[in-house]
Amino acid sequence: VDQKAWDDYCVSEFGCTSPRTNDAAKLYGDRVKNVGQELGCSIVDSFELLGGNGEVSEYGKNLDDGLHLNEKGNGLLFDGLVDVIRRDLPDLEPNDDFVGKEKLKGVSRQGKYWKDLC
């Protein structure tokens, strides 16, 4: 969380600041990771992927309004998710559905966008 950018957004939209902080986001993420590890789940550490442990001037480049991901941040998260899928669930690895390719494993990238489904 880029707290200054997020507070600026909240003040402009809602007239007040937000209690959300980067430290609180890290604590929450750490708890989620711990639960995932206890359950034997694959984990995508979005806080680490987005550089949350670094300087706000760097990880803030991945955020649109100080809280929500922008295009760059979404790309980093997507790449991290695909890396975990390739490592832990290779049968689900996204593929490109080339014509003439038999017995293709994984999830098609030729599906519809969410905006086209709604």
PDB file of N, CA, C and O in Angstrom, residues 46-110:
ATOM      1  N   SER A  46       2.313 -12.324  -3.440  1.00  0.00           N
ATOM      2  CA  SER A  46       2.099 -11.083  -4.182  1.00  0.00           C
ATOM      3  C   SER A  46       2.854  -9.912  -3.554  1.00  0.00           C
ATOM      4  O   SER A  46       3.344  -9.039  -4.272  1.00  0.00           O
ATOM      5  N   PHE A  47       2.977  -9.896  -2.245  1.00  0.00           N
ATOM      6  CA  PHE A  47       3.692  -8.806  -1.574  1.00  0.00           C
ATOM      7  C   PHE A  47       5.142  -8.770  -2.042  1.00  0.00           C
ATOM      8  O   PHE A  47       5.672  -7.721  -2.389  1.00  0.00           O
ATOM      9  N   GLU A  48       5.764  -9.935  -2.096  1.00  0.00           N
ATOM     10  CA  GLU A  48       7.152 -10.033  -2.554  1.00  0.00           C
ATOM     11  C   GLU A  48       7.256  -9.726  -4.048  1.00  0.00           C
ATOM     12  O   GLU A  48       8.147  -8.985  -4.478  1.00  0.00           O
ATOM     13  N   LEU A  49       6.357 -10.297  -4.848  1.00  0.00           N
ATOM     14  CA  LEU A  49       6.376 -10.076  -6.297  1.00  0.00           C
ATOM     15  C   LEU A  49       6.290  -8.599  -6.660  1.00  0.00           C
ATOM     16  O   LEU A  49       6.920  -8.145  -7.614  1.00  0.00           O
ATOM     17  N   LEU A  50       5.491  -7.866  -5.915  1.00  0.00           N
ATOM     18  CA  LEU A  50       5.272  -6.454  -6.212  1.00  0.00           C
ATOM     19  C   LEU A  50       6.298  -5.544  -5.548  1.00  0.00           C
ATOM     20  O   LEU A  50       6.240  -4.331  -5.708  1.00  0.00           O
ATOM     21  N   GLY A  51       7.238  -6.133  -4.797  1.00  0.00           N
ATOM     22  CA  GLY A  51       8.287  -5.340  -4.166  1.00  0.00           C
ATOM     23  C   GLY A  51       7.859  -4.641  -2.901  1.00  0.00           C
ATOM     24  O   GLY A  51       8.437  -3.618  -2.525  1.00  0.00           O
ATOM     25  N   GLY A  52       6.857  -5.179  -2.218  1.00  0.00           N
ATOM     26  CA  GLY A  52       6.321  -4.542  -1.020  1.00  0.00           C
ATOM     27  C   GLY A  52       7.316  -4.343   0.104  1.00  0.00           C
ATOM     28  O   GLY A  52       7.102  -3.504   0.977  1.00  0.00           O
ATOM     29  N   ASN A  53       8.403  -5.107   0.097  1.00  0.00           N
ATOM     30  CA  ASN A  53       9.425  -4.938   1.134  1.00  0.00           C
ATOM     31  C   ASN A  53      10.389  -3.801   0.824  1.00  0.00           C
ATOM     32  O   ASN A  53      11.210  -3.440   1.655  1.00  0.00           O
ATOM     33  N   GLY A  54      10.285  -3.250  -0.380  1.00  0.00           N
ATOM     34  CA  GLY A  54      11.203  -2.196  -0.806  1.00  0.00           C
ATOM     35  C   GLY A  54      10.659  -0.804  -0.515  1.00  0.00           C
ATOM     36  O   GLY A  54       9.780  -0.604   0.329  1.00  0.00           O
ATOM     37  N   GLU A  55      11.180   0.130  -1.266  1.00  0.00           N
ATOM     38  CA  GLU A  55      10.774   1.529  -1.108  1.00  0.00           C
ATOM     39  C   GLU A  55       9.443   1.785  -1.825  1.00  0.00           C
ATOM     40  O   GLU A  55       9.195   1.246  -2.904  1.00  0.00           O
ATOM     41  N   VAL A  56       8.626   2.627  -1.240  1.00  0.00           N
ATOM     42  CA  VAL A  56       7.335   2.954  -1.832  1.00  0.00           C
ATOM     43  C   VAL A  56       7.521   3.557  -3.219  1.00  0.00           C
ATOM     44  O   VAL A  56       6.673   3.365  -4.103  1.00  0.00           O
ATOM     45  N   SER A  57       8.616   4.246  -3.449  1.00  0.00           N
ATOM     46  CA  SER A  57       8.862   4.828  -4.770  1.00  0.00           C
ATOM     47  C   SER A  57       9.002   3.748  -5.837  1.00  0.00           C
ATOM     48  O   SER A  57       8.767   4.001  -7.020  1.00  0.00           O
ATOM     49  N   GLU A  58       9.352   2.540  -5.440  1.00  0.00           N
ATOM     50  CA  GLU A  58       9.466   1.431  -6.385  1.00  0.00           C
ATOM     51  C   GLU A  58       8.176   0.609  -6.453  1.00  0.00           C
ATOM     52  O   GLU A  58       7.613   0.416  -7.511  1.00  0.00           O
ATOM     53  N   TYR A  59       7.697   0.089  -5.301  1.00  0.00           N
ATOM     54  CA  TYR A  59       6.493  -0.757  -5.375  1.00  0.00           C
ATOM     55  C   TYR A  59       5.257   0.052  -5.735  1.00  0.00           C
ATOM     56  O   TYR A  59       4.305  -0.483  -6.309  1.00  0.00           O
ATOM     57  N   GLY A  60       5.271   1.343  -5.471  1.00  0.00           N
ATOM     58  CA  GLY A  60       4.150   2.201  -5.845  1.00  0.00           C
ATOM     59  C   GLY A  60       3.933   2.268  -7.350  1.00  0.00           C
ATOM     60  O   GLY A  60       2.837   2.579  -7.813  1.00  0.00           O
ATOM     61  N   LYS A  61       4.973   1.942  -8.127  1.00  0.00           N
ATOM     62  CA  LYS A  61       4.856   1.933  -9.590  1.00  0.00           C
ATOM     63  C   LYS A  61       3.940   0.806 -10.074  1.00  0.00           C
ATOM     64  O   LYS A  61       3.542   0.789 -11.233  1.00  0.00           O
ATOM     65  N   ASN A  62       3.613  -0.138  -9.185  1.00  0.00           N
ATOM     66  CA  ASN A  62       2.741  -1.264  -9.526  1.00  0.00           C
ATOM     67  C   ASN A  62       1.290  -1.028  -9.124  1.00  0.00           C
ATOM     68  O   ASN A  62       0.455  -1.899  -9.318  1.00  0.00           O
ATOM     69  N   LEU A  63       1.018   0.142  -8.559  1.00  0.00           N
ATOM     70  CA  LEU A  63      -0.311   0.441  -8.030  1.00  0.00           C
ATOM     71  C   LEU A  63      -0.953   1.602  -8.773  1.00  0.00           C
ATOM     72  O   LEU A  63      -0.280   2.575  -9.126  1.00  0.00           O
ATOM     73  N   ASP A  64      -2.251   1.504  -8.973  1.00  0.00           N
ATOM     74  CA  ASP A  64      -2.992   2.533  -9.701  1.00  0.00           C
ATOM     75  C   ASP A  64      -3.328   3.727  -8.813  1.00  0.00           C
ATOM     76  O   ASP A  64      -3.113   4.867  -9.187  1.00  0.00           O
ATOM     77  N   ASP A  65      -3.862   3.454  -7.656  1.00  0.00           N
ATOM     78  CA  ASP A  65      -4.343   4.507  -6.767  1.00  0.00           C
ATOM     79  C   ASP A  65      -3.706   4.416  -5.377  1.00  0.00           C
ATOM     80  O   ASP A  65      -4.179   5.027  -4.437  1.00  0.00           O
ATOM     81  N   GLY A  66      -2.655   3.629  -5.281  1.00  0.00           N
ATOM     82  CA  GLY A  66      -2.004   3.420  -3.992  1.00  0.00           C
ATOM     83  C   GLY A  66      -2.389   2.101  -3.348  1.00  0.00           C
ATOM     84  O   GLY A  66      -1.734   1.650  -2.415  1.00  0.00           O
ATOM     85  N   LEU A  67      -3.441   1.466  -3.852  1.00  0.00           N
ATOM     86  CA  LEU A  67      -3.913   0.195  -3.295  1.00  0.00           C
ATOM     87  C   LEU A  67      -4.114  -0.868  -4.375  1.00  0.00           C
ATOM     88  O   LEU A  67      -3.638  -1.985  -4.248  1.00  0.00           O
ATOM     89  N   HIS A  68      -4.830  -0.522  -5.419  1.00  0.00           N
ATOM     90  CA  HIS A  68      -5.182  -1.488  -6.472  1.00  0.00           C
ATOM     91  C   HIS A  68      -4.090  -1.551  -7.536  1.00  0.00           C
ATOM     92  O   HIS A  68      -3.470  -0.546  -7.864  1.00  0.00           O
ATOM     93  N   LEU A  69      -3.913  -2.754  -8.081  1.00  0.00           N
ATOM     94  CA  LEU A  69      -2.863  -2.959  -9.074  1.00  0.00           C
ATOM     95  C   LEU A  69      -3.160  -2.230 -10.377  1.00  0.00           C
ATOM     96  O   LEU A  69      -4.299  -2.167 -10.814  1.00  0.00           O
ATOM     97  N   ASN A  70      -2.084  -1.726 -10.993  1.00  0.00           N
ATOM     98  CA  ASN A  70      -2.194  -1.168 -12.336  1.00  0.00           C
ATOM     99  C   ASN A  70      -1.787  -2.252 -13.336  1.00  0.00           C
ATOM    100  O   ASN A  70      -1.602  -3.417 -12.960  1.00  0.00           O
ATOM    101  N   GLU A  71      -1.633  -1.896 -14.599  1.00  0.00           N
ATOM    102  CA  GLU A  71      -1.292  -2.881 -15.621  1.00  0.00           C
ATOM    103  C   GLU A  71       0.031  -3.579 -15.316  1.00  0.00           C
ATOM    104  O   GLU A  71       0.140  -4.799 -15.440  1.00  0.00           O
ATOM    105  N   LYS A  72       1.019  -2.821 -14.883  1.00  0.00           N
ATOM    106  CA  LYS A  72       2.324  -3.415 -14.558  1.00  0.00           C
ATOM    107  C   LYS A  72       2.192  -4.387 -13.385  1.00  0.00           C
ATOM    108  O   LYS A  72       2.725  -5.497 -13.415  1.00  0.00           O
ATOM    109  N   GLY A  73       1.497  -3.974 -12.343  1.00  0.00           N
ATOM    110  CA  GLY A  73       1.307  -4.828 -11.175  1.00  0.00           C
ATOM    111  C   GLY A  73       0.543  -6.099 -11.512  1.00  0.00           C
ATOM    112  O   GLY A  73       0.888  -7.185 -11.046  1.00  0.00           O
ATOM    113  N   ASN A  74      -0.502  -5.969 -12.319  1.00  0.00           N
ATOM    114  CA  ASN A  74      -1.251  -7.157 -12.754  1.00  0.00           C
ATOM    115  C   ASN A  74      -0.372  -8.094 -13.563  1.00  0.00           C
ATOM    116  O   ASN A  74      -0.468  -9.314 -13.429  1.00  0.00           O
ATOM    117  N   GLY A  75       0.502  -7.542 -14.396  1.00  0.00           N
ATOM    118  CA  GLY A  75       1.415  -8.365 -15.179  1.00  0.00           C
ATOM    119  C   GLY A  75       2.381  -9.131 -14.295  1.00  0.00           C
ATOM    120  O   GLY A  75       2.639 -10.323 -14.516  1.00  0.00           O
ATOM    121  N   LEU A  76       2.919  -8.464 -13.278  1.00  0.00           N
ATOM    122  CA  LEU A  76       3.833  -9.131 -12.343  1.00  0.00           C
ATOM    123  C   LEU A  76       3.127 -10.259 -11.602  1.00  0.00           C
ATOM    124  O   LEU A  76       3.679 -11.352 -11.433  1.00  0.00           O
ATOM    125  N   LEU A  77       1.896  -9.992 -11.149  1.00  0.00           N
ATOM    126  CA  LEU A  77       1.140 -11.012 -10.432  1.00  0.00           C
ATOM    127  C   LEU A  77       0.799 -12.186 -11.349  1.00  0.00           C
ATOM    128  O   LEU A  77       0.929 -13.348 -10.952  1.00  0.00           O
ATOM    129  N   PHE A  78       0.409 -11.906 -12.578  1.00  0.00           N
ATOM    130  CA  PHE A  78       0.107 -12.963 -13.539  1.00  0.00           C
ATOM    131  C   PHE A  78       1.344 -13.832 -13.776  1.00  0.00           C
ATOM    132  O   PHE A  78       1.268 -15.059 -13.744  1.00  0.00           O
ATOM    133  N   ASP A  79       2.483 -13.190 -14.018  1.00  0.00           N
ATOM    134  CA  ASP A  79       3.719 -13.943 -14.257  1.00  0.00           C
ATOM    135  C   ASP A  79       4.074 -14.816 -13.052  1.00  0.00           C
ATOM    136  O   ASP A  79       4.492 -15.960 -13.209  1.00  0.00           O
ATOM    137  N   GLY A  80       3.898 -14.277 -11.851  1.00  0.00           N
ATOM    138  CA  GLY A  80       4.166 -15.057 -10.639  1.00  0.00           C
ATOM    139  C   GLY A  80       3.225 -16.233 -10.501  1.00  0.00           C
ATOM    140  O   GLY A  80       3.639 -17.328 -10.103  1.00  0.00           O
ATOM    141  N   LEU A  81       1.961 -16.035 -10.841  1.00  0.00           N
ATOM    142  CA  LEU A  81       0.983 -17.118 -10.790  1.00  0.00           C
ATOM    143  C   LEU A  81       1.336 -18.212 -11.794  1.00  0.00           C
ATOM    144  O   LEU A  81       1.320 -19.404 -11.465  1.00  0.00           O
ATOM    145  N   VAL A  82       1.680 -17.820 -13.010  1.00  0.00           N
ATOM    146  CA  VAL A  82       2.052 -18.806 -14.024  1.00  0.00           C
ATOM    147  C   VAL A  82       3.308 -19.564 -13.598  1.00  0.00           C
ATOM    148  O   VAL A  82       3.400 -20.786 -13.796  1.00  0.00           O
ATOM    149  N   ASP A  83       4.261 -18.884 -12.983  1.00  0.00           N
ATOM    150  CA  ASP A  83       5.468 -19.568 -12.491  1.00  0.00           C
ATOM    151  C   ASP A  83       5.117 -20.645 -11.471  1.00  0.00           C
ATOM    152  O   ASP A  83       5.657 -21.754 -11.508  1.00  0.00           O
ATOM    153  N   VAL A  84       4.202 -20.339 -10.546  1.00  0.00           N
ATOM    154  CA  VAL A  84       3.784 -21.316  -9.542  1.00  0.00           C
ATOM    155  C   VAL A  84       3.030 -22.467 -10.202  1.00  0.00           C
ATOM    156  O   VAL A  84       3.232 -23.633  -9.851  1.00  0.00           O
ATOM    157  N   ILE A  85       2.183 -22.162 -11.175  1.00  0.00           N
ATOM    158  CA  ILE A  85       1.461 -23.222 -11.886  1.00  0.00           C
ATOM    159  C   ILE A  85       2.450 -24.131 -12.605  1.00  0.00           C
ATOM    160  O   ILE A  85       2.343 -25.358 -12.538  1.00  0.00           O
ATOM    161  N   ARG A  86       3.415 -23.544 -13.302  1.00  0.00           N
ATOM    162  CA  ARG A  86       4.409 -24.355 -14.014  1.00  0.00           C
ATOM    163  C   ARG A  86       5.183 -25.250 -13.052  1.00  0.00           C
ATOM    164  O   ARG A  86       5.478 -26.394 -13.364  1.00  0.00           O
ATOM    165  N   ARG A  87       5.514 -24.712 -11.895  1.00  0.00           N
ATOM    166  CA  ARG A  87       6.304 -25.453 -10.915  1.00  0.00           C
ATOM    167  C   ARG A  87       5.486 -26.545 -10.228  1.00  0.00           C
ATOM    168  O   ARG A  87       5.932 -27.688 -10.108  1.00  0.00           O
ATOM    169  N   ASP A  88       4.290 -26.197  -9.775  1.00  0.00           N
ATOM    170  CA  ASP A  88       3.529 -27.095  -8.908  1.00  0.00           C
ATOM    171  C   ASP A  88       2.387 -27.834  -9.598  1.00  0.00           C
ATOM    172  O   ASP A  88       1.961 -28.884  -9.119  1.00  0.00           O
ATOM    173  N   LEU A  89       1.868 -27.294 -10.672  1.00  0.00           N
ATOM    174  CA  LEU A  89       0.702 -27.859 -11.357  1.00  0.00           C
ATOM    175  C   LEU A  89       0.909 -27.822 -12.873  1.00  0.00           C
ATOM    176  O   LEU A  89       0.135 -27.203 -13.606  1.00  0.00           O
ATOM    177  N   PRO A  90       1.936 -28.480 -13.368  1.00  0.00           N
ATOM    178  CA  PRO A  90       2.294 -28.339 -14.782  1.00  0.00           C
ATOM    179  C   PRO A  90       1.193 -28.746 -15.761  1.00  0.00           C
ATOM    180  O   PRO A  90       1.164 -28.237 -16.884  1.00  0.00           O
ATOM    181  N   ASP A  91       0.274 -29.600 -15.349  1.00  0.00           N
ATOM    182  CA  ASP A  91      -0.824 -29.979 -16.249  1.00  0.00           C
ATOM    183  C   ASP A  91      -1.815 -28.836 -16.464  1.00  0.00           C
ATOM    184  O   ASP A  91      -2.667 -28.920 -17.352  1.00  0.00           O
ATOM    185  N   LEU A  92      -1.718 -27.796 -15.665  1.00  0.00           N
ATOM    186  CA  LEU A  92      -2.608 -26.640 -15.811  1.00  0.00           C
ATOM    187  C   LEU A  92      -1.923 -25.452 -16.463  1.00  0.00           C
ATOM    188  O   LEU A  92      -2.515 -24.377 -16.587  1.00  0.00           O
ATOM    189  N   GLU A  93      -0.679 -25.631 -16.889  1.00  0.00           N
ATOM    190  CA  GLU A  93       0.071 -24.519 -17.476  1.00  0.00           C
ATOM    191  C   GLU A  93      -0.673 -23.946 -18.679  1.00  0.00           C
ATOM    192  O   GLU A  93      -1.122 -24.688 -19.552  1.00  0.00           O
ATOM    193  N   PRO A  94      -0.822 -22.630 -18.735  1.00  0.00           N
ATOM    194  CA  PRO A  94      -1.491 -22.029 -19.898  1.00  0.00           C
ATOM    195  C   PRO A  94      -0.767 -22.368 -21.195  1.00  0.00           C
ATOM    196  O   PRO A  94       0.445 -22.466 -21.229  1.00  0.00           O
ATOM    197  N   ASN A  95      -1.554 -22.584 -22.245  1.00  0.00           N
ATOM    198  CA  ASN A  95      -0.974 -22.893 -23.552  1.00  0.00           C
ATOM    199  C   ASN A  95      -1.600 -21.989 -24.602  1.00  0.00           C
ATOM    200  O   ASN A  95      -2.547 -21.267 -24.333  1.00  0.00           O
ATOM    201  N   ASP A  96      -1.067 -22.062 -25.810  1.00  0.00           N
ATOM    202  CA  ASP A  96      -1.519 -21.163 -26.875  1.00  0.00           C
ATOM    203  C   ASP A  96      -2.429 -21.797 -27.913  1.00  0.00           C
ATOM    204  O   ASP A  96      -2.775 -21.165 -28.906  1.00  0.00           O
ATOM    205  N   ASP A  97      -2.844 -23.059 -27.718  1.00  0.00           N
ATOM    206  CA  ASP A  97      -3.801 -23.726 -28.618  1.00  0.00           C
ATOM    207  C   ASP A  97      -3.425 -23.640 -30.090  1.00  0.00           C
ATOM    208  O   ASP A  97      -4.226 -23.242 -30.926  1.00  0.00           O
ATOM    209  N   PHE A  98      -2.203 -23.981 -30.433  1.00  0.00           N
ATOM    210  CA  PHE A  98      -1.804 -23.945 -31.833  1.00  0.00           C
ATOM    211  C   PHE A  98      -2.594 -24.979 -32.621  1.00  0.00           C
ATOM    212  O   PHE A  98      -2.782 -26.107 -32.196  1.00  0.00           O
ATOM    213  N   VAL A  99      -3.028 -24.603 -33.798  1.00  0.00           N
ATOM    214  CA  VAL A  99      -3.798 -25.493 -34.678  1.00  0.00           C
ATOM    215  C   VAL A  99      -2.929 -26.692 -35.042  1.00  0.00           C
ATOM    216  O   VAL A  99      -1.752 -26.551 -35.359  1.00  0.00           O
ATOM    217  N   GLY A 100      -3.509 -27.873 -34.973  1.00  0.00           N
ATOM    218  CA  GLY A 100      -2.795 -29.084 -35.355  1.00  0.00           C
ATOM    219  C   GLY A 100      -2.015 -29.720 -34.226  1.00  0.00           C
ATOM    220  O   GLY A 100      -1.416 -30.766 -34.403  1.00  0.00           O
ATOM    221  N   LYS A 101      -2.007 -29.116 -33.072  1.00  0.00           N
ATOM    222  CA  LYS A 101      -1.271 -29.677 -31.941  1.00  0.00           C
ATOM    223  C   LYS A 101      -2.195 -30.639 -31.216  1.00  0.00           C
ATOM    224  O   LYS A 101      -3.268 -30.257 -30.762  1.00  0.00           O
ATOM    225  N   GLU A 102      -1.803 -31.886 -31.123  1.00  0.00           N
ATOM    226  CA  GLU A 102      -2.636 -32.905 -30.488  1.00  0.00           C
ATOM    227  C   GLU A 102      -2.311 -33.038 -29.005  1.00  0.00           C
ATOM    228  O   GLU A 102      -1.190 -32.788 -28.571  1.00  0.00           O
ATOM    229  N   LYS A 103      -3.297 -33.461 -28.258  1.00  0.00           N
ATOM    230  CA  LYS A 103      -3.127 -33.775 -26.834  1.00  0.00           C
ATOM    231  C   LYS A 103      -2.476 -32.632 -26.051  1.00  0.00           C
ATOM    232  O   LYS A 103      -1.559 -32.830 -25.270  1.00  0.00           O
ATOM    233  N   LEU A 104      -2.959 -31.432 -26.276  1.00  0.00           N
ATOM    234  CA  LEU A 104      -2.438 -30.257 -25.596  1.00  0.00           C
ATOM    235  C   LEU A 104      -2.893 -30.269 -24.143  1.00  0.00           C
ATOM    236  O   LEU A 104      -4.067 -30.447 -23.856  1.00  0.00           O
ATOM    237  N   LYS A 105      -1.969 -30.111 -23.231  1.00  0.00           N
ATOM    238  CA  LYS A 105      -2.315 -30.052 -21.810  1.00  0.00           C
ATOM    239  C   LYS A 105      -2.492 -28.602 -21.393  1.00  0.00           C
ATOM    240  O   LYS A 105      -2.009 -27.691 -22.042  1.00  0.00           O
ATOM    241  N   GLY A 106      -3.122 -28.416 -20.267  1.00  0.00           N
ATOM    242  CA  GLY A 106      -3.190 -27.090 -19.690  1.00  0.00           C
ATOM    243  C   GLY A 106      -4.483 -26.365 -19.980  1.00  0.00           C
ATOM    244  O   GLY A 106      -5.446 -26.909 -20.498  1.00  0.00           O
ATOM    245  N   VAL A 107      -4.472 -25.092 -19.628  1.00  0.00           N
ATOM    246  CA  VAL A 107      -5.627 -24.215 -19.769  1.00  0.00           C
ATOM    247  C   VAL A 107      -5.415 -23.348 -21.003  1.00  0.00           C
ATOM    248  O   VAL A 107      -4.357 -22.769 -21.188  1.00  0.00           O
ATOM    249  N   SER A 108      -6.438 -23.250 -21.823  1.00  0.00           N
ATOM    250  CA  SER A 108      -6.342 -22.479 -23.054  1.00  0.00           C
ATOM    251  C   SER A 108      -6.217 -20.993 -22.769  1.00  0.00           C
ATOM    252  O   SER A 108      -6.876 -20.449 -21.886  1.00  0.00           O
ATOM    253  N   ARG A 109      -5.374 -20.324 -23.528  1.00  0.00           N
ATOM    254  CA  ARG A 109      -5.306 -18.863 -23.486  1.00  0.00           C
ATOM    255  C   ARG A 109      -6.277 -18.250 -24.482  1.00  0.00           C
ATOM    256  O   ARG A 109      -6.353 -17.040 -24.601  1.00  0.00           O
ATOM    257  N   GLN A 110      -6.997 -19.092 -25.204  1.00  0.00           N
ATOM    258  CA  GLN A 110      -7.909 -18.602 -26.228  1.00  0.00           C
ATOM    259  C   GLN A 110      -9.318 -18.384 -25.679  1.00  0.00           C
ATOM    260  O   GLN A 110     -10.240 -18.206 -26.440  1.00  0.00           O
TER     261      GLN A 110
END
